[in-house]
Short mmCIF file of C-alpha atoms and ligand atoms in Angstrom, two decimals:
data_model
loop_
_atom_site.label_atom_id
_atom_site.label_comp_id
_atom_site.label_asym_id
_atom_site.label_seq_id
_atom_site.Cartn_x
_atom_site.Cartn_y
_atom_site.Cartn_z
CA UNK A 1 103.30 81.69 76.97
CA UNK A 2 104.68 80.07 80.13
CA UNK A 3 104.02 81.14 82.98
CA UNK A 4 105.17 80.04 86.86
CA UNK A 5 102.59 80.68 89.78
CA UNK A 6 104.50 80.93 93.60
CA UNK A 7 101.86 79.50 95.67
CA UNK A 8 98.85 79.21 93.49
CA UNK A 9 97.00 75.84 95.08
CA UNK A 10 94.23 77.17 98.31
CA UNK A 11 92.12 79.66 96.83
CA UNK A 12 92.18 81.80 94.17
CA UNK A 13 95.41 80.42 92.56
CA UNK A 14 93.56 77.29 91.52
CA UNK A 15 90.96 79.32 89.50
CA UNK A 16 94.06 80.94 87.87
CA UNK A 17 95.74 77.81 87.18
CA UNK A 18 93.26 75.50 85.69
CA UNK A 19 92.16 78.53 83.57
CA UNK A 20 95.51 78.93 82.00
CA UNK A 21 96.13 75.66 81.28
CA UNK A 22 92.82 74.97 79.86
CA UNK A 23 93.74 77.74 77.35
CA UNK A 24 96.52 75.92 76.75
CA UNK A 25 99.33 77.64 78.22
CA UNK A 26 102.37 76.07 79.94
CA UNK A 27 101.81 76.56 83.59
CA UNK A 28 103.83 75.40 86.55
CA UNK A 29 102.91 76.08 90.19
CA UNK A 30 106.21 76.31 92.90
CA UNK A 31 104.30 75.47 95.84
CA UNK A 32 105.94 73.13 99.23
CA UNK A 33 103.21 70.44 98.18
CA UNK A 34 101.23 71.19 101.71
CA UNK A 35 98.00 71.72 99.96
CA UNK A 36 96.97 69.27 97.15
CA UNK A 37 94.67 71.14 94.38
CA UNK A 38 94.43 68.08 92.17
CA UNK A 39 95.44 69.61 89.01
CA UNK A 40 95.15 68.16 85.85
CA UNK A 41 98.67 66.62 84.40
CA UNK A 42 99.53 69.52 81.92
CA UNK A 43 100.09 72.20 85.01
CA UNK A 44 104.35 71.18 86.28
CA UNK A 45 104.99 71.45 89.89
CA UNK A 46 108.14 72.65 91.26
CA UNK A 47 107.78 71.54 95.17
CA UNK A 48 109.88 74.12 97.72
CA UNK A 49 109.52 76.72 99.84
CA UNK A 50 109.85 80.22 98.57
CA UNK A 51 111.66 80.89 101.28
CA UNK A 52 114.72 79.30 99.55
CA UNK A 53 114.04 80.61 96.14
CA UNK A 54 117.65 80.81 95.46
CA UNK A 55 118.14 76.95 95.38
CA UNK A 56 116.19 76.58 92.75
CA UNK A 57 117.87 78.93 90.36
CA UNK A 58 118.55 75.95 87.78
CA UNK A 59 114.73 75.04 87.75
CA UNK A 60 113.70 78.71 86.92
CA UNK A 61 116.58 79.40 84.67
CA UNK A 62 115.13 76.64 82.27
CA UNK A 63 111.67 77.32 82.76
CA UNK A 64 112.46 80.97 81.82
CA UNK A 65 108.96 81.92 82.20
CA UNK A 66 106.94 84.91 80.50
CA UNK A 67 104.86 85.90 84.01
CA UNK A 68 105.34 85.35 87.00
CA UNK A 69 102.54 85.49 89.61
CA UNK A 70 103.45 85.19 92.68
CA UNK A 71 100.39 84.48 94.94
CA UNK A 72 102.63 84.25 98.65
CA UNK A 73 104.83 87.39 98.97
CA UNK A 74 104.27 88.66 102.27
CA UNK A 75 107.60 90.19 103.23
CA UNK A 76 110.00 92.86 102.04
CA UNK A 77 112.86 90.25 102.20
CA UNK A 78 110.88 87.72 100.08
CA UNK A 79 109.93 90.27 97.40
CA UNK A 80 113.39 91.13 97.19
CA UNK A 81 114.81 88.37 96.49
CA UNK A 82 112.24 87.18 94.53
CA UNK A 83 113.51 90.58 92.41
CA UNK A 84 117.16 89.37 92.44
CA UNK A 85 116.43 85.71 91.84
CA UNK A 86 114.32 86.53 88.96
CA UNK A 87 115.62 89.64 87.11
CA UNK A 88 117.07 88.34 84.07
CA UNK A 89 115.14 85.10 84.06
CA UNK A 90 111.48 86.09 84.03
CA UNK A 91 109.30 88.73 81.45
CA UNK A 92 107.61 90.27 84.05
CA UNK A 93 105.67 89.94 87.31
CA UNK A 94 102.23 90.10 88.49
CA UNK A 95 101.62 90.18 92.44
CA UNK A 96 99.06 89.61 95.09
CA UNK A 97 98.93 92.20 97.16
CA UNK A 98 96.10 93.77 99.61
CA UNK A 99 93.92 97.13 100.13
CA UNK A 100 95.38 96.64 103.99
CA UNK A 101 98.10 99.34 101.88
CA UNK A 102 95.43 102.26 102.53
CA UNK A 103 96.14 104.48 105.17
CA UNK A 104 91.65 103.57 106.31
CA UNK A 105 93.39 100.29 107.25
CA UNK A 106 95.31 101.90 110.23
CA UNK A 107 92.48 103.74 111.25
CA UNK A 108 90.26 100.84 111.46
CA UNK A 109 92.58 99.12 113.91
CA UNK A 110 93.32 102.35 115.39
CA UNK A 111 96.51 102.80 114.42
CA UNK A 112 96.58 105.80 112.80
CA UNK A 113 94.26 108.80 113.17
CA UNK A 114 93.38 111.23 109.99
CA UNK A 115 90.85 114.01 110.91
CA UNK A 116 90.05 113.67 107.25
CA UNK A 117 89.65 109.86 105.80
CA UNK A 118 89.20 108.88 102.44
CA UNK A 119 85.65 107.86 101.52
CA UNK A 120 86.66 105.99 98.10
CA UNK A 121 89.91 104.44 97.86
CA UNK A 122 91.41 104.85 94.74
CA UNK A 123 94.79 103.36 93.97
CA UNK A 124 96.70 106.90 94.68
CA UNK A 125 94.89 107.18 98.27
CA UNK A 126 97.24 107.89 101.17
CA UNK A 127 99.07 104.48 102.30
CA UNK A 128 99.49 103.37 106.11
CA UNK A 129 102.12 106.00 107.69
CA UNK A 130 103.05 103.34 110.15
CA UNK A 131 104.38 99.69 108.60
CA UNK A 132 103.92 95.92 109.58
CA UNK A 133 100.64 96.08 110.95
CA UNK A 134 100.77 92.80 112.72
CA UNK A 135 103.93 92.87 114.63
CA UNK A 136 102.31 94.24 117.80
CA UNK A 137 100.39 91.32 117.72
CA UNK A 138 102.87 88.99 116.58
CA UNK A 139 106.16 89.66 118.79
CA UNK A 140 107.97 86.60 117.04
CA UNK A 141 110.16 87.43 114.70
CA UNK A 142 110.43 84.22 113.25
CA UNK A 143 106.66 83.84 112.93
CA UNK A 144 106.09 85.17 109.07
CA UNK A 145 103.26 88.17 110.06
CA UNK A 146 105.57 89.64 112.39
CA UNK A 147 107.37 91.02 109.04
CA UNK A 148 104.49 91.24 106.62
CA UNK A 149 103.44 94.08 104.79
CA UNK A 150 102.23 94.78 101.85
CA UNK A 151 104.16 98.14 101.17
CA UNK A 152 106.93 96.89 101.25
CA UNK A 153 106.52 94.30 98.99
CA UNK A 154 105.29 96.53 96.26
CA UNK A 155 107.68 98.71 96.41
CA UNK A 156 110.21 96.05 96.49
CA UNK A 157 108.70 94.35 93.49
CA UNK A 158 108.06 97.92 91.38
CA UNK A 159 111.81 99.30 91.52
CA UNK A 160 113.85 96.83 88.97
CA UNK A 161 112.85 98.14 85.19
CA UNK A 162 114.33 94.81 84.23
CA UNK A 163 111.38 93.18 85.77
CA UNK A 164 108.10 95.17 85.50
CA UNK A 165 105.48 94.17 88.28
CA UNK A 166 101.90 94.05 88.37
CA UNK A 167 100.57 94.70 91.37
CA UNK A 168 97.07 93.36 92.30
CA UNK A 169 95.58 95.40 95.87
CA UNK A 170 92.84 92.58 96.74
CA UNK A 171 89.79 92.84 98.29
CA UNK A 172 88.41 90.96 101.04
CA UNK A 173 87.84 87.56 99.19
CA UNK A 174 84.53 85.27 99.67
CA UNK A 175 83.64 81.60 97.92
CA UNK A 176 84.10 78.18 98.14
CA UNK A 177 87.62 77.59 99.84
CA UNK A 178 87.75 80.60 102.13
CA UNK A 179 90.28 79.56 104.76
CA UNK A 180 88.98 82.65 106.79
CA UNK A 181 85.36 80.76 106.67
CA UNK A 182 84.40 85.04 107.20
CA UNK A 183 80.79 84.67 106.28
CA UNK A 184 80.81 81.49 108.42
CA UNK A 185 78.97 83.15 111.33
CA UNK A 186 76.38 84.58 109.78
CA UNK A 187 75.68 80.94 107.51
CA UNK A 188 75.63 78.66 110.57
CA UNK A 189 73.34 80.89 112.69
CA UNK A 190 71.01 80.72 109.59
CA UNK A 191 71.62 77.03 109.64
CA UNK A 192 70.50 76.30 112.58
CA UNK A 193 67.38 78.68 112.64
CA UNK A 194 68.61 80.94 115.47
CA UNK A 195 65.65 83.71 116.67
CA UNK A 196 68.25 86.48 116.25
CA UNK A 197 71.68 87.37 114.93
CA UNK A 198 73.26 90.26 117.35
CA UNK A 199 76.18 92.99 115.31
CA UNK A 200 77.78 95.86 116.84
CA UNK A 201 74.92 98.55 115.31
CA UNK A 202 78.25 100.44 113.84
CA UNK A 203 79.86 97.51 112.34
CA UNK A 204 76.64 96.80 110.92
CA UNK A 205 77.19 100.30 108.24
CA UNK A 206 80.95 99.13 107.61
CA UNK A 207 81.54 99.13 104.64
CA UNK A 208 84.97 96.86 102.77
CA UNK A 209 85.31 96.13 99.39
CA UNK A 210 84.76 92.22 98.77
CA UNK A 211 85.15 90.21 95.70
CA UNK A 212 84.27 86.64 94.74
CA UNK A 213 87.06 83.84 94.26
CA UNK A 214 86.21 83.33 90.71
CA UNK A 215 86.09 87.26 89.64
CA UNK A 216 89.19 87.72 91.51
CA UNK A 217 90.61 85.13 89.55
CA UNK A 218 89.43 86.88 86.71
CA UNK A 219 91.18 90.00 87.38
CA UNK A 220 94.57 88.08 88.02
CA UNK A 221 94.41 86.34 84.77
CA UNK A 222 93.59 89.47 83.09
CA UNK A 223 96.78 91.05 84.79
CA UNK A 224 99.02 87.93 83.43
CA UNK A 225 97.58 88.30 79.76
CA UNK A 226 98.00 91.59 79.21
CA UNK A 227 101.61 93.31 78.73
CA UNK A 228 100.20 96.97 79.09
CA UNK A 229 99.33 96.24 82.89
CA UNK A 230 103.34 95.90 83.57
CA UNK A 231 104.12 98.87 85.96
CA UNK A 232 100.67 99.57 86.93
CA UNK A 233 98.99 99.25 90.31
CA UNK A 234 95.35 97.62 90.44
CA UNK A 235 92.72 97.47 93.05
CA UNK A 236 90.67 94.44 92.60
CA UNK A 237 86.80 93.78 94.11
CA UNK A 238 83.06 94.35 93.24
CA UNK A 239 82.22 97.60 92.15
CA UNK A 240 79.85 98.67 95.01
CA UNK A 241 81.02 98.04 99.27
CA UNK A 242 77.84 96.70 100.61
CA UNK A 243 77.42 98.03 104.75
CA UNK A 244 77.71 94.66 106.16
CA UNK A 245 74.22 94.34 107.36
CA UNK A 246 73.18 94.44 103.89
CA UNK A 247 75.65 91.29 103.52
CA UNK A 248 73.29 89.74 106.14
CA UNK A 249 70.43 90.70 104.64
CA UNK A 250 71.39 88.85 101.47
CA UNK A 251 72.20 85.95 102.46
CA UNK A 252 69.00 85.45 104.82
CA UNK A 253 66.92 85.71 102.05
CA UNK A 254 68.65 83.33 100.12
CA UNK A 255 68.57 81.14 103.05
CA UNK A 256 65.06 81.77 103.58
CA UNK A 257 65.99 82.79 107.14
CA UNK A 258 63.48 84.71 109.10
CA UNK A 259 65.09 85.91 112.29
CA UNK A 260 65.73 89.25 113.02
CA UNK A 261 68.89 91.20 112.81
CA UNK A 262 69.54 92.97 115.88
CA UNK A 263 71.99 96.08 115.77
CA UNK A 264 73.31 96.45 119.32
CA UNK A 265 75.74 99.26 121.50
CA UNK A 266 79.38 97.92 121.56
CA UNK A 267 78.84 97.38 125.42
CA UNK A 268 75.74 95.43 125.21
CA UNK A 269 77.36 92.77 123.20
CA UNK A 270 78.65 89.51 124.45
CA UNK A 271 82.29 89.17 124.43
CA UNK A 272 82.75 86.91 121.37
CA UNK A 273 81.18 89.18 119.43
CA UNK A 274 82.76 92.25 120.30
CA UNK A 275 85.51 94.02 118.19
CA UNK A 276 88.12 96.21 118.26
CA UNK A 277 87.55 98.23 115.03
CA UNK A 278 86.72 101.39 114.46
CA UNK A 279 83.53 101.03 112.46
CA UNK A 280 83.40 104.42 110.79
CA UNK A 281 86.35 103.50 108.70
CA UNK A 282 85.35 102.24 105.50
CA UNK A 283 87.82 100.50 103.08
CA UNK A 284 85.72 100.83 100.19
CA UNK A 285 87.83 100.44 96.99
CA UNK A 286 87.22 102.34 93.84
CA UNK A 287 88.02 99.50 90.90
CA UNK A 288 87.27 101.75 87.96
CA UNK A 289 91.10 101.56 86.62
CA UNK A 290 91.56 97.46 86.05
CA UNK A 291 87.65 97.74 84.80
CA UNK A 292 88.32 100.48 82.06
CA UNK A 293 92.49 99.20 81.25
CA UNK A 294 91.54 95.62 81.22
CA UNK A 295 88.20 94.87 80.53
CA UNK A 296 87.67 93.53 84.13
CA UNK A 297 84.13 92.57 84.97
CA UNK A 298 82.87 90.12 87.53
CA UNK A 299 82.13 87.01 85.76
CA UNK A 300 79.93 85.52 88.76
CA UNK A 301 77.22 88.02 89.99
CA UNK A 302 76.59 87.98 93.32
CA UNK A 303 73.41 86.00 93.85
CA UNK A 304 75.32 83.48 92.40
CA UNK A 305 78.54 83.89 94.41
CA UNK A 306 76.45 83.91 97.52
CA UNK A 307 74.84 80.59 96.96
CA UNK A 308 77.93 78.96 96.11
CA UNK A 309 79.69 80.22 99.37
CA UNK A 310 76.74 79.08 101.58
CA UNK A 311 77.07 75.91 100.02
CA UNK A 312 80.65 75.26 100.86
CA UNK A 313 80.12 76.96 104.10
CA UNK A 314 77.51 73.91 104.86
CA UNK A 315 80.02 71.31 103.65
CA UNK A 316 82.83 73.21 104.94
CA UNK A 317 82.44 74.07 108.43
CA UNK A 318 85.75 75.64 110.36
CA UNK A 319 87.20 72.86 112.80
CA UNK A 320 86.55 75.84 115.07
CA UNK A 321 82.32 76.11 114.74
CA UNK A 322 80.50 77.92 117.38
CA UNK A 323 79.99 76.52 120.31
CA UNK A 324 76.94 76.64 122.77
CA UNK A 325 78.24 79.06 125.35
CA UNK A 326 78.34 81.53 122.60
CA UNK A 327 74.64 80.88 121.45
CA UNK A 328 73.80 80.86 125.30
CA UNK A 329 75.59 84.42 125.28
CA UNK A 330 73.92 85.23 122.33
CA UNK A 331 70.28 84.80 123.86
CA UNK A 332 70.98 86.38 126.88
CA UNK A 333 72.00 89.26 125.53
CA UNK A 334 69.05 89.04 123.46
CA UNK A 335 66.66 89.23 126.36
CA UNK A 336 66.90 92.92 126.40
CA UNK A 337 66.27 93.69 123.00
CA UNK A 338 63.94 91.26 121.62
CA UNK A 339 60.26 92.18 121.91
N1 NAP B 401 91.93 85.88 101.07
C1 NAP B 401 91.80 87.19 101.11
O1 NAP B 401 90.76 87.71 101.51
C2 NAP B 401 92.94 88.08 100.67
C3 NAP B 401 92.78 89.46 100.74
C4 NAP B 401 93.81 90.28 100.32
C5 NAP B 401 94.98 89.72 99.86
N2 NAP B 401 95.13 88.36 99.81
C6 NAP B 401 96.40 87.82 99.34
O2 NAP B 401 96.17 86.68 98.51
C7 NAP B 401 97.27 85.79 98.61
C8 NAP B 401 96.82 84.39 98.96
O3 NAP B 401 95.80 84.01 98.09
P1 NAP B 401 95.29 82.49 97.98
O4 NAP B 401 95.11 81.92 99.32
O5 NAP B 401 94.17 82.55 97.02
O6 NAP B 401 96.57 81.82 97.35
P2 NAP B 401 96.76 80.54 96.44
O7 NAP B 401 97.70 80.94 95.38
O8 NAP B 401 95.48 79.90 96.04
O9 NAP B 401 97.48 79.50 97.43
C9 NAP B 401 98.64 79.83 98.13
C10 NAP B 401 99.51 78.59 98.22
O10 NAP B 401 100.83 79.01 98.53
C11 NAP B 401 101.55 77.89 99.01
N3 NAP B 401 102.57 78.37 99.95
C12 NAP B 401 102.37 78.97 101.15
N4 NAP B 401 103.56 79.26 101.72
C13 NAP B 401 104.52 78.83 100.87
C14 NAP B 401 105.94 78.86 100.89
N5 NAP B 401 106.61 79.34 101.94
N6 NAP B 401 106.61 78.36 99.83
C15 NAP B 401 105.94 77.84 98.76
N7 NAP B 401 104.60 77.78 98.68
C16 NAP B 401 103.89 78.27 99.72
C17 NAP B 401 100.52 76.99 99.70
O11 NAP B 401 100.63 75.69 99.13
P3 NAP B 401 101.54 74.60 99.93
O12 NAP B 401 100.87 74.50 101.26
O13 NAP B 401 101.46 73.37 99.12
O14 NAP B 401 102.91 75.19 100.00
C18 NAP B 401 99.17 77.64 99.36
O15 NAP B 401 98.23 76.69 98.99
C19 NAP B 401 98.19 86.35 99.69
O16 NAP B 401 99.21 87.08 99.10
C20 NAP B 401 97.26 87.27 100.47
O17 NAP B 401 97.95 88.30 101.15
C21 NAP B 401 94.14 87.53 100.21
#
């Protein structure tokens, strides 16, 4: 089987890559050769930018891969003319896409309101009413987020028969290589033995779906190997949404981190740490359907995961860390709750 991963070298394409190839299938990754994953010679490279698919119509049309999975589509325009580009060319497709789809997504940012939100996403919950949920924040319309979303690439990548799509809704992902460093915060104040770690006390019972590099891997590779998930829509992540505190809670006792966790009102917060969400909507995905279809089942359990993640984390560190003012903030704020 060959198959032809768009993107495929930061995160969790790597995983998906290496695994392929070990297997022994012909992999090639179309990537702009920005990132460097240091594969091993058997995976090809194709190096461009998506954005000009159509030039390399000759490349693809002797490839004439099996699957497609296409790690980078972000925009309606992109998935369409990945469609056009590839109908006729490829088997089928298999897509990264998000659960920022769900309707929950839009109320978190308060974008939408819905007297009546869904508790447990499942993939036929309501979708966001109101599209491109970064352009307010992103007036540039050459700047790529200013024209993502999600929606519109699945339904741009579901409507050619030609060219059945799979389309993976991913959850928020955590592990070694997380660009978004999310669990970053919580590590480093670990790290460095602070007295107290401060959340918004109705952040800390949010609850979002998250799922481990590695098992989302899995679930992509399981999407690629089997025909009978062509047409079907997927939500990806670990079976249970833990409220974030009990993320906390986790990793400070693997840490062996004995501060307290201090839930605090939205106003008593210092600024850094204050956000805009609306903490009483959950996106907590329901993954029965790729677990009963395709056999999915998390590979790495979650002690594990964790461990691994602090370790990068401590390796890792953003090039943006915290910096003192924040901790200085931090302990200030502090003063009035700390006994
Ligand atoms: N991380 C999360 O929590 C999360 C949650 C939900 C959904 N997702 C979805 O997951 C996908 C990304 O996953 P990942 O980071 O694991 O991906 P990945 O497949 O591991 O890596 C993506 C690669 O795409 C390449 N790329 C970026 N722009 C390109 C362009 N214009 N043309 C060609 N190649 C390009 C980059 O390599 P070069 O720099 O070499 O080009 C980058 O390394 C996205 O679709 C995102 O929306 C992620």
């Amino acid at each position: 089987m060959k198959i032809l991963i768009i993107g495929g070298t930061r995160f969790m394409g790597p995983h998906v890559a290496r695994r392929l190839s070990a297997e022994g299938y012909d992999v090639t990754v179309f990537h702009r050769g920005t990132t460097i994953a240091g594969f091993p010679n058997s995976v090809g490279e194709i190096l461009g930018d998506r954005n000009n698919l159509r030039d390399f119509l000759k490349e693809f049309e002797k490839l004439k891969p099996d699957v497609i999975l296409d790690m980078i589509l972000l925009t309606e325009s992109q998935a369409k003319e990945l469609v056009e580009v590839m109908s006729g060319i490829a088997g089928r497709l298999v897509v990264a896409s998000s659960c920022d789809v769900y309707r929950n997504y839009n109320m978190l940012r308060g974008e939408e309101l819905d007297s009546n939100p869904v508790e447990r996403l499942t993939e036929d919950s309501p979708l966001r009413a109101k599209l491109y949920p970064y352009r307010k924040d992103v007036p540039d319309e050459n700047n790529i987020l200013h024209n993502y979303d999600k929606i519109l690439v699945e339904r741009a990548v579901m409507s050619d028969p030609n060219l059945p799509a799979t389309v993976l809704r991913l959850p928020m992902v955590y592990g070694p290589g997380d660009y978004q460093h999310r669990f970053y915060g919580y590590i480093k104040r670990m790290i460095d033995n602070r007295p107290a770690i401060l959340i918004d006390e109705n952040q800390a019972k949010w609850r979002i779906t998250r799922g481990y590099v590695e098992n989302c891997a899995e679930a992509i590779y399981l999407a690629i190997m089997n025909e009978k998930a062509a047409g079907r829509i997927y939500n990806v992540g670990e079976p249970q949404a833990l409220p974030e505190k009990e993320w906390i809670e986790k990793l400070a006792e693997i840490m062996g981190w004995g501060g307290k966790i201090i839930y605090t009102p939205k106003d008593k917060l210092p600024d850094h740490l204050k956000g805009d969400e609306y903490w009483q909507y959950h996106l907590d995905v329901d993954t029965s359907r790729i677990r009963k279809d395709l056999g999915f089942i998390e590979k790495i359990d979650r002690e594990e995961a964790l461990r691994q993640t602090i370790e990068w984390e401590r390796n890792n560190p953003p090039a943006k860390g915290i910096d003192d003012s924040e901790y200085k903030a931090e302990d200030e704020a502090c003063g009035g709750f700390i006994c």
